[in-house]
Coordinates of C-alpha atoms in Angstrom, one line a residue:
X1 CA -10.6 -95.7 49.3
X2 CA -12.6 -94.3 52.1
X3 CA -9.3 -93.5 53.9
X4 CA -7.6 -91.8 51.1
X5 CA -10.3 -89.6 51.1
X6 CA -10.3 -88.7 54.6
X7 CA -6.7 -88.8 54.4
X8 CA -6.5 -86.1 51.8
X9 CA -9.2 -84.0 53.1
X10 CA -8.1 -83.9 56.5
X11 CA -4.5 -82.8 55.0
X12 CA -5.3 -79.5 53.4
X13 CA -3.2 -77.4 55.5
X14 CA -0.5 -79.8 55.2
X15 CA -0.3 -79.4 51.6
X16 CA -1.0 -75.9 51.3
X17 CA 2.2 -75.7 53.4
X18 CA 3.7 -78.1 50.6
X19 CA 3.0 -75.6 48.4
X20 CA 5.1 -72.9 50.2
X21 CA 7.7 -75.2 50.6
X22 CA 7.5 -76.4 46.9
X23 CA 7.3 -72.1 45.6
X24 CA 10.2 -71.2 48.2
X25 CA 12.2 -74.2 46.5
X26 CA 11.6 -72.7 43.3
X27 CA 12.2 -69.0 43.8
X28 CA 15.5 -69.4 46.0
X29 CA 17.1 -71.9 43.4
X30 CA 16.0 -69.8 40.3
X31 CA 16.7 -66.3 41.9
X32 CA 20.0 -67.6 43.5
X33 CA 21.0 -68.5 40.2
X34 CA 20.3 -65.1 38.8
X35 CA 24.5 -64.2 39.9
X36 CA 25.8 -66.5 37.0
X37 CA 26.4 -65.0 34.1
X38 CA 24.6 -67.8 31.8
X39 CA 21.5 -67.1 33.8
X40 CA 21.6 -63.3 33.5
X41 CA 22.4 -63.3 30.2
X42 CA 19.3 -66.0 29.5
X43 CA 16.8 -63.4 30.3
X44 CA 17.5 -60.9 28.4
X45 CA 15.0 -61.2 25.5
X46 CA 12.2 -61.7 28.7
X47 CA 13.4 -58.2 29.9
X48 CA 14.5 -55.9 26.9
X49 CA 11.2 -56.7 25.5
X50 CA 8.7 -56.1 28.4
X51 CA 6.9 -52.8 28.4
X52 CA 7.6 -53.1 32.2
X53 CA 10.5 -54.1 32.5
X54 CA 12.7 -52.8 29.6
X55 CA 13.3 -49.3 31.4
X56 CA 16.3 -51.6 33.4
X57 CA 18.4 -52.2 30.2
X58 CA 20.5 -49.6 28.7
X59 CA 20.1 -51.0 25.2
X60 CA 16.5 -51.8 25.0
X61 CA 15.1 -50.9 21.7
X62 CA 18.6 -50.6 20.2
X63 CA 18.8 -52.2 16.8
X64 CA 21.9 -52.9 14.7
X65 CA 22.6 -55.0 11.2
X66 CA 23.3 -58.4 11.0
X67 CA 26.4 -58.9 8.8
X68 CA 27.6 -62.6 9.2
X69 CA 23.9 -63.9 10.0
X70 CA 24.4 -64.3 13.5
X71 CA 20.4 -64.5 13.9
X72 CA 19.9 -66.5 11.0
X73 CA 20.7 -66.7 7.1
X74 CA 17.2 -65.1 6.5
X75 CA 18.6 -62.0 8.7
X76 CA 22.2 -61.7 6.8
X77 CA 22.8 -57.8 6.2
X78 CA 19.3 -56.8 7.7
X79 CA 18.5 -55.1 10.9
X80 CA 17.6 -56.5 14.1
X81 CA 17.4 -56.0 17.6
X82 CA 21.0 -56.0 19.1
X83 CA 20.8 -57.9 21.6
X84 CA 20.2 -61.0 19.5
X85 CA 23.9 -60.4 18.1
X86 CA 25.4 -60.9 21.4
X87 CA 23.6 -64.2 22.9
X88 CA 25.7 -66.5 25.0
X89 CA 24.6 -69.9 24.4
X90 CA 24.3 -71.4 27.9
X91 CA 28.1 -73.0 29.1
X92 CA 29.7 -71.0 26.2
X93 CA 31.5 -67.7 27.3
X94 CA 32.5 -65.2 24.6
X95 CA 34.0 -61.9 25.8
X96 CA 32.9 -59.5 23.7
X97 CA 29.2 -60.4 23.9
X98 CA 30.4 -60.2 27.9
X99 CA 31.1 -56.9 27.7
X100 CA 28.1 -55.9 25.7
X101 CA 25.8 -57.5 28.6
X102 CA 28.1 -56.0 31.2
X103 CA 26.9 -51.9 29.2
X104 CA 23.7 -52.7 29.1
X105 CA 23.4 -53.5 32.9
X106 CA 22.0 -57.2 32.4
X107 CA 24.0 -58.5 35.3
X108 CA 23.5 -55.5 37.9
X109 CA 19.8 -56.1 37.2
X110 CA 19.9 -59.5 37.1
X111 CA 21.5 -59.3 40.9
X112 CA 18.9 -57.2 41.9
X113 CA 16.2 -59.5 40.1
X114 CA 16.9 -62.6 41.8
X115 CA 17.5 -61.2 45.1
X116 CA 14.1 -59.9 44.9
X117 CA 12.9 -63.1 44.1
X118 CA 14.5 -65.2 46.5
X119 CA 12.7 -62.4 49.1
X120 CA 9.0 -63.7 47.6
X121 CA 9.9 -67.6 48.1
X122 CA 10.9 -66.7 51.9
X123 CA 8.0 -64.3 52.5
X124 CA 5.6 -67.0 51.2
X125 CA 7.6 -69.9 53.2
X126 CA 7.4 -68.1 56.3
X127 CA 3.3 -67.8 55.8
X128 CA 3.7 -71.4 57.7
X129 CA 4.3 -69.5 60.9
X130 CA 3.1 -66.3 60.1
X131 CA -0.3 -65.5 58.3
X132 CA 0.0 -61.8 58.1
X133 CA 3.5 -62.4 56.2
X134 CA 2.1 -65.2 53.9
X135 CA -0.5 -63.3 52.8
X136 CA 1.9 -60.9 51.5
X137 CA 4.6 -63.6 50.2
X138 CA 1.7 -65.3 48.5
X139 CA 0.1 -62.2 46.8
X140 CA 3.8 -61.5 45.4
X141 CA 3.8 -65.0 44.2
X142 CA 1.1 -64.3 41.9
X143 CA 2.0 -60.6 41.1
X144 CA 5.6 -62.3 39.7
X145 CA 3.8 -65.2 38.2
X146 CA 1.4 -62.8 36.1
X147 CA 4.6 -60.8 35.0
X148 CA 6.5 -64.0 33.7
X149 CA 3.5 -64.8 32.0
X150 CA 3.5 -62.1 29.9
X151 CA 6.4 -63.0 28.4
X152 CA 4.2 -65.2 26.1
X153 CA 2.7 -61.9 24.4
X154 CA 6.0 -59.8 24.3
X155 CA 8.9 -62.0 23.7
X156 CA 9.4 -63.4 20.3
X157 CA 11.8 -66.4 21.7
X158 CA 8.9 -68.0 23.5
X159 CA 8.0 -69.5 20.1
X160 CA 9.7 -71.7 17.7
X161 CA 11.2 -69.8 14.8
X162 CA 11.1 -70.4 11.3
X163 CA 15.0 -70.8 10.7
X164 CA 14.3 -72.7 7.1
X165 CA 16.1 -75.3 6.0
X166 CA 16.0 -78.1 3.4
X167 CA 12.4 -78.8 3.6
X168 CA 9.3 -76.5 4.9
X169 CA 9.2 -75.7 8.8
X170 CA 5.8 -77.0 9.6
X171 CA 5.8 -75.6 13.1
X172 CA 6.5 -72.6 14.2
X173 CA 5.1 -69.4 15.5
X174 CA 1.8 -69.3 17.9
X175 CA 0.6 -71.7 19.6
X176 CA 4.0 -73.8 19.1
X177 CA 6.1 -73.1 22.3
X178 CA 9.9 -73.1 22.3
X179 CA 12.3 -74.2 25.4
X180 CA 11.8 -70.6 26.8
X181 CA 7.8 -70.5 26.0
X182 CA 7.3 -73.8 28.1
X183 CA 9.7 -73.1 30.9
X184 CA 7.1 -69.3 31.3
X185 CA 3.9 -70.9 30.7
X186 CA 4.7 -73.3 33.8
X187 CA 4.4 -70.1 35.8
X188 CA 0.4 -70.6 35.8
X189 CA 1.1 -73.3 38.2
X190 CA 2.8 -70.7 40.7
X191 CA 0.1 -67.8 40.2
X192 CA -2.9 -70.1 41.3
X193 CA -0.6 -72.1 44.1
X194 CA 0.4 -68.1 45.3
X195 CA -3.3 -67.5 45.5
X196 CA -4.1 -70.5 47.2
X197 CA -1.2 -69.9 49.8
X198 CA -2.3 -66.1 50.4
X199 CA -6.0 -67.5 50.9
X200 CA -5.3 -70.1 53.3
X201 CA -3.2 -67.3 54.9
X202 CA -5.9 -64.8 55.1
X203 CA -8.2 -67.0 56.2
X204 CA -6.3 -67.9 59.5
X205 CA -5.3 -64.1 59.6
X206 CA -9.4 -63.4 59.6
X207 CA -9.9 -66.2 62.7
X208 CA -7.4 -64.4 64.5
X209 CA -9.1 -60.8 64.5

């Protein structure tokens, strides 16, 4: 037991670089995927209903009426937001929900999203060799992190819906998380393990001087 302690304490650099390894890992695979279409098209309901990021979509706030109850039989002939009429479920392609994605500039942005982000998981990997950079990389880590995390306050989708059925929903609204409310409120993780990484950064930036 005695050397599993020593073992662990005497590796804390050694895992603190595991943690820029594990957050590069993360942000190249994730923003790499940000070309495909599925992907783009995924984060829509993140982005058109952020107050900070909105401004990049050309129909943000745009509403329109559901006629075949595309969003839900609840919805039929009422008015919602439009881009819940033109989802793609991921691995299904339909043109003209395509086309409505490619006018409202969710791939262009998406592009530009995930090249940014791959640019945070190498800044913060490159903190390895280079203190003054992971400090930077790490920092953006968290800035990202607190971001995605507000997701859980603006978009509706991180939450199970109520889509009815043959017997009461028993389950659904706050606190209970859907698919897309667990996959953001995993981003927790990466804003204290981008702290972490800018601390140990600073700290050997601080010797230096």
């Amino acid at each position: 037991m005695q050397k599993l302690l020593s073992f662990l304490a005497d590796s804390e650099r050694c895992f603190v670089n595991f943690i820029r390894v594990a957050i590069f890992i993360v942000m190249a695979w994730i923003g790499g995927l940000k070309v495909c279409q599925y992907e783009a098209d995924g984060i829509v309901p993140f982005v058109t209903n952020s107050p900070f990021m909105s401004f990049f979509y050309n129909n943000s706030g745009k509403t329109a009426i559901d006629e075949n109850g595309v969003t839900g039989e609840a919805n039929k002939g009422k008015e919602v937001a439009q881009y819940k009429l033109h989802k793609n479920p991921e691995g299904k392609m339909v043109k003209a929900n395509i086309e409505w994605h490619k006018e409202n500039g969710t791939y262009v942005f998406s592009y530009g999203l995930g090249a940014f982000i791959c640019l945070i998981g190498l800044l913060t990997l490159l903190g390895i060799w280079s203190p003054k950079i992971g400090v930077i990389g790490g920092l953006l880590t968290f800035g990202m992190s607190i971001v995605t995390l507000s997701f859980l306050i603006t978009t509706p989708e991180v939450y199970v819906p109520n889509l009815g059925g043959d017997m009461p929903t028993p389950a659904y609204g706050f606190p209970y998380l859907s698919g897309a409310g667990r996959l953001v409120l995993k981003d927790i993780i990466m804003s204290a393990g981008g702290l972490i990484a800018a601390s140990e950064a600073a700290r050997r930036l601080l010797k230096k001087n």
